[in-house]
Coordinates of C-alpha atoms and ligand atoms in Angstrom, one line a residue:
M10 CA 45.3 77.1 17.2
S11 CA 42.7 78.8 15.0
K12 CA 39.9 81.1 16.2
R13 CA 38.8 82.0 12.7
L14 CA 35.1 81.3 12.3
P15 CA 34.5 78.8 9.4
N16 CA 32.6 79.9 6.3
S17 CA 30.0 77.6 4.8
V18 CA 29.0 76.3 1.4
I19 CA 25.5 74.8 1.1
I20 CA 25.1 72.6 -2.0
G21 CA 21.5 72.3 -3.1
T22 CA 18.7 74.9 -3.4
G23 CA 15.7 72.6 -2.9
E24 CA 13.0 72.2 -0.3
Y25 CA 15.2 71.4 2.6
V26 CA 17.6 74.3 2.0
T27 CA 15.3 77.2 0.9
G28 CA 11.7 75.9 1.1
Y29 CA 11.4 77.1 -2.5
V30 CA 10.2 74.3 -4.8
P31 CA 8.9 74.1 -8.4
G32 CA 5.8 76.3 -8.5
G33 CA 6.7 78.5 -5.4
G34 CA 6.9 78.2 -1.7
S35 CA 6.7 74.6 -0.3
K36 CA 3.4 73.6 1.2
S37 CA 5.1 71.1 3.5
D38 CA 6.0 71.7 7.1
K39 CA 9.2 73.5 5.9
S40 CA 7.9 76.5 4.1
C41 CA 11.1 78.6 4.5
G42 CA 13.4 75.5 4.5
V43 CA 15.7 74.3 7.2
V44 CA 19.4 74.4 6.2
G45 CA 19.5 78.1 5.0
L46 CA 17.5 79.4 7.9
V47 CA 19.7 77.6 10.4
H48 CA 22.9 78.8 8.8
F49 CA 21.6 82.4 8.7
D50 CA 20.8 82.2 12.4
M51 CA 24.1 80.6 13.3
R52 CA 25.8 83.5 11.5
R53 CA 23.8 86.0 13.6
R54 CA 24.9 84.1 16.7
G55 CA 28.6 84.2 15.7
L56 CA 29.0 80.4 15.3
I57 CA 30.0 80.6 11.7
G58 CA 31.7 83.1 9.4
E59 CA 30.0 85.9 7.5
R60 CA 30.2 84.1 4.1
I61 CA 27.4 81.7 3.4
L62 CA 27.5 80.4 -0.2
I63 CA 24.7 78.4 -1.8
A64 CA 25.3 76.4 -4.9
G65 CA 22.6 75.0 -7.2
T66 CA 22.3 74.0 -10.8
N67 CA 19.9 76.6 -12.1
G68 CA 20.9 80.3 -11.5
T69 CA 17.6 81.6 -12.7
K70 CA 16.0 80.1 -9.6
F71 CA 18.0 82.4 -7.3
P72 CA 16.0 85.7 -7.7
P73 CA 12.6 84.1 -6.8
A74 CA 14.2 82.0 -4.0
R75 CA 15.9 85.1 -2.6
E76 CA 12.6 86.9 -2.6
H77 CA 10.9 84.0 -0.9
L78 CA 13.6 83.9 1.9
K79 CA 13.6 87.6 2.3
R80 CA 9.8 87.6 2.9
L81 CA 9.8 84.6 5.3
I82 CA 13.1 85.4 7.1
D83 CA 14.2 89.0 7.0
G84 CA 10.6 90.2 7.0
R85 CA 9.7 88.1 10.0
Y86 CA 12.7 87.8 12.4
R87 CA 14.5 90.6 14.1
D88 CA 18.2 91.2 12.9
L89 CA 18.2 88.1 10.8
S90 CA 19.5 88.4 7.3
S91 CA 19.0 85.7 4.6
S92 CA 21.8 87.2 2.4
F93 CA 24.1 84.7 0.7
E94 CA 26.4 84.4 -2.3
S95 CA 25.0 82.2 -5.1
F96 CA 26.5 79.9 -7.7
P97 CA 26.0 79.7 -10.7
S98 CA 25.1 83.3 -11.6
D99 CA 21.5 84.4 -11.9
D100 CA 21.5 84.2 -15.7
C101 CA 22.9 80.7 -16.0
K102 CA 20.2 78.1 -16.8
R103 CA 22.2 75.0 -15.9
D104 CA 25.6 74.3 -14.5
P105 CA 25.9 71.1 -12.5
N106 CA 29.5 71.9 -11.7
A107 CA 28.9 75.4 -10.2
Y108 CA 29.3 73.9 -6.7
K109 CA 33.0 73.5 -7.5
E110 CA 33.3 77.2 -8.0
A111 CA 31.7 77.7 -4.6
L112 CA 34.1 75.2 -3.0
N113 CA 37.0 77.2 -4.5
Q114 CA 36.1 80.1 -2.2
L115 CA 36.7 78.0 0.9
Q116 CA 39.7 77.3 3.1
E117 CA 40.7 74.1 4.9
G118 CA 38.5 73.7 8.0
D119 CA 35.5 75.4 6.4
L120 CA 32.1 73.8 6.3
V121 CA 30.1 72.1 3.5
S122 CA 26.6 70.9 3.7
V123 CA 25.4 68.6 0.9
F124 CA 21.6 68.7 0.3
T125 CA 21.2 67.5 -3.3
P126 CA 19.6 64.4 -4.8
D127 CA 21.1 61.2 -3.3
D128 CA 23.1 60.1 -6.4
T129 CA 25.2 63.3 -6.3
H130 CA 26.3 63.0 -2.7
F131 CA 29.3 60.8 -3.3
E132 CA 31.2 63.1 -5.8
M133 CA 30.4 66.3 -3.9
T134 CA 31.4 64.9 -0.5
K135 CA 34.6 63.5 -1.9
E136 CA 35.5 66.7 -3.5
A137 CA 34.8 68.7 -0.3
L138 CA 36.8 66.3 1.9
E139 CA 39.7 66.4 -0.5
R140 CA 39.8 70.2 -0.1
G141 CA 40.1 69.7 3.7
C142 CA 36.5 70.8 4.6
H143 CA 34.2 69.3 7.2
V144 CA 31.1 67.9 5.6
M145 CA 27.5 67.3 6.6
V146 CA 25.4 65.3 4.2
A147 CA 21.7 64.8 3.9
K148 CA 20.6 61.2 4.6
P149 CA 21.3 58.8 2.9
L150 CA 25.0 59.5 2.9
V151 CA 25.4 57.7 -0.4
L152 CA 23.5 55.0 -2.4
E153 CA 26.2 52.4 -2.4
F154 CA 28.0 50.6 0.4
E155 CA 31.4 50.7 -1.3
Q156 CA 31.1 54.5 -1.7
H157 CA 30.4 54.8 2.0
K158 CA 33.6 53.0 2.8
V159 CA 35.6 55.2 0.6
L160 CA 34.3 58.4 2.1
A161 CA 34.6 57.2 5.7
D162 CA 38.2 56.3 5.1
L163 CA 39.0 59.6 3.4
A164 CA 37.5 61.6 6.2
M165 CA 39.6 59.8 8.8
K166 CA 42.7 60.2 6.6
K167 CA 42.1 64.0 6.4
N168 CA 41.1 64.4 10.0
R169 CA 37.8 65.9 8.9
L170 CA 34.2 65.5 10.2
L171 CA 31.9 63.6 7.8
L172 CA 28.4 63.5 9.4
V173 CA 25.1 62.3 8.1
E174 CA 22.2 64.7 8.9
V175 CA 19.9 62.4 10.8
H176 CA 18.2 64.9 13.1
K177 CA 16.0 62.3 14.8
R178 CA 18.9 61.4 16.9
F179 CA 18.5 64.7 18.7
D180 CA 14.8 64.4 19.2
P181 CA 14.5 64.1 23.0
I182 CA 12.1 61.1 22.8
Y183 CA 14.2 59.2 20.2
S184 CA 17.4 59.8 22.1
D185 CA 15.7 58.8 25.4
A186 CA 14.4 55.6 23.7
R187 CA 18.0 54.7 22.6
Q188 CA 19.3 55.2 26.2
R189 CA 16.5 53.1 27.7
L190 CA 17.2 50.3 25.2
N191 CA 20.8 50.3 26.4
S192 CA 20.0 50.8 30.1
G193 CA 20.4 47.1 31.0
Q194 CA 16.7 46.8 31.8
M195 CA 15.5 45.8 28.4
G196 CA 17.7 42.9 27.5
P197 CA 18.5 41.5 24.0
F198 CA 16.6 42.8 20.9
G199 CA 13.6 41.0 19.5
Y200 CA 11.6 42.9 17.0
F201 CA 11.3 46.4 15.5
Y202 CA 8.9 48.0 13.1
S203 CA 8.8 51.6 11.7
Y204 CA 6.6 53.4 9.4
M205 CA 7.3 56.8 7.8
S206 CA 5.5 58.5 5.0
Q207 CA 4.8 61.7 3.1
P208 CA 1.8 62.9 1.2
K209 CA 1.7 62.2 -2.5
F210 CA 2.0 65.9 -3.5
Q211 CA 5.7 65.6 -2.4
L212 CA 6.2 63.4 -5.5
D213 CA 5.8 66.7 -7.5
T214 CA 8.5 68.4 -5.4
F215 CA 10.9 65.4 -6.0
Q216 CA 9.9 64.8 -9.7
A217 CA 13.5 65.5 -10.8
W218 CA 14.8 62.4 -9.1
A219 CA 12.1 60.2 -7.6
G220 CA 12.3 56.7 -9.1
I221 CA 15.1 57.9 -11.4
S222 CA 18.1 58.2 -9.1
S223 CA 16.7 57.3 -5.7
D224 CA 13.7 55.7 -4.0
I225 CA 11.5 56.2 -1.0
S226 CA 13.4 53.7 1.1
Y227 CA 16.7 55.7 0.8
Y228 CA 14.7 58.8 1.3
L229 CA 12.6 57.9 4.4
N230 CA 13.6 54.4 5.8
S231 CA 17.1 56.0 6.2
H232 CA 15.7 57.7 9.4
H233 CA 14.5 54.7 11.3
V234 CA 17.2 52.4 10.0
D235 CA 19.7 54.9 11.4
W236 CA 18.0 55.1 14.8
H237 CA 17.9 51.3 15.1
V238 CA 21.5 50.8 14.1
W239 CA 22.6 53.6 16.5
A240 CA 20.5 52.1 19.3
M241 CA 22.0 48.6 18.7
A242 CA 25.6 49.8 18.5
G243 CA 27.9 47.2 20.0
R244 CA 25.0 44.9 20.9
G245 CA 23.9 43.3 17.6
R246 CA 24.2 43.5 13.9
P247 CA 22.0 43.3 10.8
V248 CA 22.9 40.1 8.7
S249 CA 20.4 39.9 5.9
V250 CA 17.9 42.0 4.0
R251 CA 14.9 41.2 1.8
A252 CA 12.8 44.0 0.3
T253 CA 9.3 44.2 -1.2
S254 CA 7.3 47.1 -2.6
S255 CA 4.0 48.5 -3.9
S256 CA 3.6 50.5 -7.1
G257 CA 1.0 52.1 -9.3
Q258 CA 0.3 55.5 -7.8
A259 CA 3.6 57.3 -8.4
E260 CA 4.1 55.9 -11.9
K261 CA 0.6 57.1 -12.8
R262 CA 1.2 60.5 -11.4
F263 CA 4.5 61.0 -13.3
G264 CA 3.1 59.4 -16.5
D265 CA 6.4 59.4 -18.2
G266 CA 7.2 55.7 -18.2
R267 CA 9.6 55.8 -15.2
K268 CA 9.6 53.0 -12.7
C269 CA 8.9 54.3 -9.2
E270 CA 7.8 52.4 -6.1
D271 CA 5.0 53.9 -3.9
T272 CA 5.9 52.0 -0.7
I273 CA 9.0 50.0 0.2
T274 CA 9.4 47.6 3.0
L275 CA 12.8 46.2 4.2
M276 CA 12.8 43.0 6.2
V277 CA 16.0 42.7 8.1
D278 CA 17.4 39.8 10.2
W279 CA 19.5 40.8 13.2
E280 CA 21.9 38.8 15.5
N281 CA 22.2 39.7 19.1
K282 CA 25.7 39.8 20.6
E283 CA 24.7 39.4 24.2
S284 CA 23.5 36.1 25.5
G285 CA 23.6 36.8 29.2
S286 CA 26.2 34.1 29.7
G287 CA 29.7 35.3 28.7
D288 CA 31.0 36.7 25.4
D289 CA 30.3 34.5 22.5
G290 CA 30.6 37.1 19.7
C291 CA 27.4 37.4 17.7
N292 CA 26.7 33.7 18.0
S293 CA 24.4 34.0 21.0
G294 CA 21.8 32.1 19.0
M295 CA 19.3 34.9 19.7
K296 CA 17.9 36.4 16.6
G297 CA 15.9 39.6 16.1
H298 CA 14.1 41.0 13.1
A299 CA 13.0 44.4 11.9
V300 CA 10.5 45.7 9.3
Y301 CA 11.1 49.2 8.0
T302 CA 8.4 50.7 5.8
S303 CA 8.3 54.0 4.0
S304 CA 5.9 55.5 1.5
W305 CA 5.3 58.7 -0.5
T306 CA 1.8 58.0 -1.5
D307 CA -0.1 58.7 1.7
P308 CA -3.1 61.0 1.5
V309 CA -3.0 64.5 3.1
S310 CA -3.7 64.1 6.8
D311 CA -3.2 65.9 10.2
V312 CA 0.6 65.7 9.8
H313 CA 3.0 66.2 6.9
S314 CA 4.8 63.0 7.7
Q315 CA 3.5 59.9 9.6
Q316 CA 6.3 58.5 11.6
H317 CA 6.3 55.9 14.4
F318 CA 8.1 52.8 15.6
Y319 CA 7.8 49.9 18.0
C320 CA 10.7 48.1 19.5
Q321 CA 10.4 44.9 21.5
A322 CA 13.3 43.6 23.6
H323 CA 13.3 40.5 25.8
H324 CA 12.3 42.4 28.9
G325 CA 10.4 45.4 27.6
F326 CA 9.2 47.4 24.7
L327 CA 9.5 51.0 23.4
K328 CA 6.9 52.7 21.3
A329 CA 7.1 56.3 19.9
D330 CA 4.7 58.2 17.7
Q331 CA 6.8 61.1 16.5
A332 CA 4.0 62.6 14.4
H333 CA 1.6 63.0 17.3
R334 CA 3.1 65.0 20.3
G335 CA -0.3 65.7 21.8
Y336 CA -0.3 69.2 20.4
Y337 CA -2.9 70.3 17.8
V338 CA -3.4 73.6 16.0
S339 CA -6.2 74.5 13.7
T340 CA -6.4 77.6 11.4
D341 CA -8.8 78.7 8.7
Q342 CA -6.0 78.5 6.2
D343 CA -4.5 75.1 7.0
G344 CA -7.2 73.2 9.0
Y345 CA -6.5 70.8 11.9
K346 CA -2.9 69.8 12.3
S347 CA -0.8 67.8 14.8
V348 CA 2.3 69.9 15.0
N349 CA 5.8 69.2 16.2
P350 CA 7.7 72.4 17.3
L351 CA 10.4 70.1 18.8
Y352 CA 11.7 69.6 15.2
M353 CA 11.7 73.0 13.6
K354 CA 10.2 76.0 15.4
Y355 CA 9.4 79.0 13.2
T356 CA 7.7 81.3 15.7
T357 CA 9.5 84.3 17.2
D358 CA 10.4 85.1 20.9
A359 CA 8.9 88.1 22.8
E360 CA 11.4 90.5 21.2
G361 CA 10.9 89.3 17.7
Y362 CA 14.0 87.2 17.4
Y363 CA 14.1 83.7 15.8
N364 CA 14.2 81.3 18.7
G365 CA 14.1 77.8 17.2
Q366 CA 17.6 76.9 18.4
S367 CA 16.4 74.1 20.6
G368 CA 14.6 72.3 17.7
Y369 CA 16.4 69.0 16.8
G370 CA 16.4 70.1 13.1
Y371 CA 18.6 73.0 14.3
Q372 CA 20.6 71.1 16.8
S373 CA 21.8 68.7 14.2
F374 CA 23.7 71.5 12.4
E375 CA 24.9 73.3 15.6
K376 CA 26.5 70.1 16.9
F377 CA 28.4 69.8 13.5
V378 CA 29.6 73.4 13.7
L379 CA 30.7 73.1 17.4
A380 CA 32.6 69.9 16.7
A381 CA 34.3 71.5 13.6
H382 CA 35.5 74.4 15.9
Q383 CA 37.1 71.8 18.2
V384 CA 38.9 70.0 15.4
N385 CA 40.0 73.3 13.8
E386 CA 41.4 74.4 17.2
G387 CA 43.2 71.1 17.6
T388 CA 41.5 70.3 20.9
K389 CA 39.8 67.2 19.3
L390 CA 40.4 64.8 16.4
A391 CA 37.6 64.1 14.0
S392 CA 37.8 60.5 15.1
D393 CA 36.8 61.6 18.6
Y394 CA 33.3 62.2 17.2
N395 CA 32.9 58.9 15.5
N396 CA 30.6 57.5 18.1
L397 CA 29.4 60.8 19.5
L398 CA 27.8 62.1 16.3
P399 CA 26.3 60.3 13.2
S400 CA 29.7 59.9 11.5
A401 CA 30.3 58.0 8.3
V402 CA 32.5 55.6 10.3
S403 CA 29.6 54.6 12.7
T404 CA 26.8 54.4 10.0
L405 CA 28.2 51.8 7.6
Q406 CA 25.5 49.3 8.7
V407 CA 22.9 51.9 7.6
T408 CA 24.1 52.1 4.1
A409 CA 24.6 48.3 4.0
I410 CA 20.9 47.9 4.8
L411 CA 19.6 50.5 2.4
H412 CA 21.8 49.4 -0.4
A413 CA 20.9 45.8 0.2
G414 CA 17.3 46.7 0.1
R415 CA 17.7 48.3 -3.4
I416 CA 19.7 45.3 -4.6
S417 CA 16.9 43.0 -3.4
L418 CA 14.2 45.0 -5.2
D419 CA 16.3 44.9 -8.4
S420 CA 16.8 41.1 -8.2
Q421 CA 13.3 39.8 -7.8
N422 CA 13.2 40.3 -4.0
S423 CA 16.2 38.1 -3.4
T424 CA 17.7 38.0 0.1
V425 CA 21.0 40.0 0.4
R426 CA 23.5 38.9 3.0
I427 CA 25.6 41.5 4.9
N428 CA 29.0 40.0 5.5
Y429 CA 31.4 40.7 8.4
T430 CA 35.0 39.5 9.1
E431 CA 34.4 37.9 12.5
Q432 CA 37.9 38.4 14.0
E433 CA 38.5 41.9 13.0
N434 CA 35.4 43.8 13.8
L435 CA 32.1 42.2 14.8
F436 CA 30.1 45.2 13.8
K437 CA 31.8 46.5 10.7
P438 CA 30.2 45.1 7.5
T439 CA 32.7 44.2 4.7
S440 CA 30.5 43.4 1.7
L441 CA 27.0 42.5 0.4
T442 CA 26.2 39.2 -1.3
V443 CA 23.0 38.4 -3.2
L444 CA 21.6 35.0 -2.3
S445 CA 19.6 33.1 -4.9
N446 CA 15.8 33.0 -4.4
Ligands
NAD503 N1 12.8 67.8 2.0 C1 13.0 67.3 3.2 O1 12.2 67.4 4.1 C2 14.4 66.7 3.5 C3 14.6 66.4 4.8 C4 15.9 65.9 5.2 C5 16.8 65.6 4.2 N2 16.5 65.8 2.9 C6 17.5 65.5 1.9 O2 18.0 66.6 1.3 C7 18.5 66.3 0.0 C8 17.8 67.2 -1.0 O3 16.4 67.2 -0.7 P1 15.4 68.3 -1.0 O4 14.1 67.9 -0.3 O5 16.0 69.7 -0.8 O6 15.2 68.0 -2.6 P2 14.8 68.9 -3.8 O7 14.5 68.0 -4.9 O8 13.8 69.9 -3.4 O9 16.1 69.7 -4.1 C9 17.3 69.2 -4.6 C10 18.2 70.3 -5.0 O10 19.5 69.8 -5.4 C11 19.9 70.6 -6.5 N3 21.0 70.0 -7.2 C12 20.9 68.9 -8.0 N4 22.1 68.6 -8.6 C13 22.9 69.6 -8.2 C14 24.3 69.9 -8.5 N5 25.0 69.2 -9.4 N6 24.8 71.0 -7.9 C15 24.1 71.8 -7.0 N7 22.8 71.5 -6.8 C16 22.2 70.4 -7.3 C17 18.7 70.9 -7.3 O11 18.9 72.0 -8.1 C18 17.7 71.1 -6.2 O12 17.6 72.5 -5.8 C19 18.1 64.8 -0.3 O13 19.2 64.0 -0.1 C20 17.1 64.5 0.8 O14 17.1 63.2 1.2 C21 15.3 66.4 2.5

């Protein structure tokens, strides 16, 4: 039994962690970041230990990032301190291994959050799990299906949580939609589409990796693919993926010869398990299909990110527009905006305290921390959370779809089959195969 509060390492110092981006404070909807603020508040509330360590590559970025956080957090919220230990030191221009130094400070059962470019997630997560830490990773967990399997197995072997930070699962509307799809009223799945985008100025924020080590589908389709896979758990499975894309705007903006899609669409065929007449595996003969589209070349609009989906089942449909909650704010500074305080709420309560704990961007981390307490105290196993939280074990289909999409784009839009071993597990993909055009 351990009552010690776990300390935390956050790897990454970018927009999602600090809100501090090349050129100053982010102009997105996350001006003081998400991961740092949530950790500082969880420390104030006594959910995590005193030590919060943040690791980046460039130490010279820490002094202005600290100033930025001090102004927007300490200067704004009562009793909330944004203090943290940083790696590498402030005079170090570049050390991509500084995160290992931060991990050296931790004990087994401590917490690691990985919020770095997608191609670095695998090594960092593996290292943190091997040291016996619980790990929360930004979506997408990894770029490659085989890497996902390795990490999921390692987490189970070590009895450690390995979660993907897909906060939309905690949005009251998205989680209600999932429950309704599974309520028995809707019937087998037929058709799904989603669209998610960001304004093109985000390309400047992500210039270090956009088109180089990841793409817009990994970055944004990952959200709705995760929701759909989660909603279909035990009822159907994705079997093939074909991807297509648009280009021209991002490549022109970067102007450095890199290849970078503007918009990516994944077209995915699904098989339904249920046929309404007994259990015939996934051979019910009833197919569904899904179209997931994401873009980072939208113009500036009333929201930072357009995001909506439509899901048709045999006896009903669900439709959600996450960008428009029927709540609008206009200021001289920012103009007319559709805002969503259900995600991250930055305003204070009547006594001046930060009170965004109910936001689903916050909840996502709090659930990770509370689950880690249970595993550390021995009251639960990490595997008890496999289906309760977005674990690596339960999200293999997500990486299978995203990776198959990338393979399709890189092989003249070929169809990529997702393979399963029928007898062993109807829903656990085993490999990907490129089919000829
Ligand atoms: N920005 C968002 O709204 C958002 C939302 C959810 C998830 N995410 C995810 O968070 C991750 C990071 O996104 P971001 O928006 O903060 O990106 P960003 O480009 O603003 O920041 C990436 C950060 O990672 C750091 N980094 C790179 N290599 C590193 C290394 N070896 N060691 C330590 N740090 C390293 C960089 O220094 C940089 O600070 C991505 O996986 C992204 O999908 C971002």
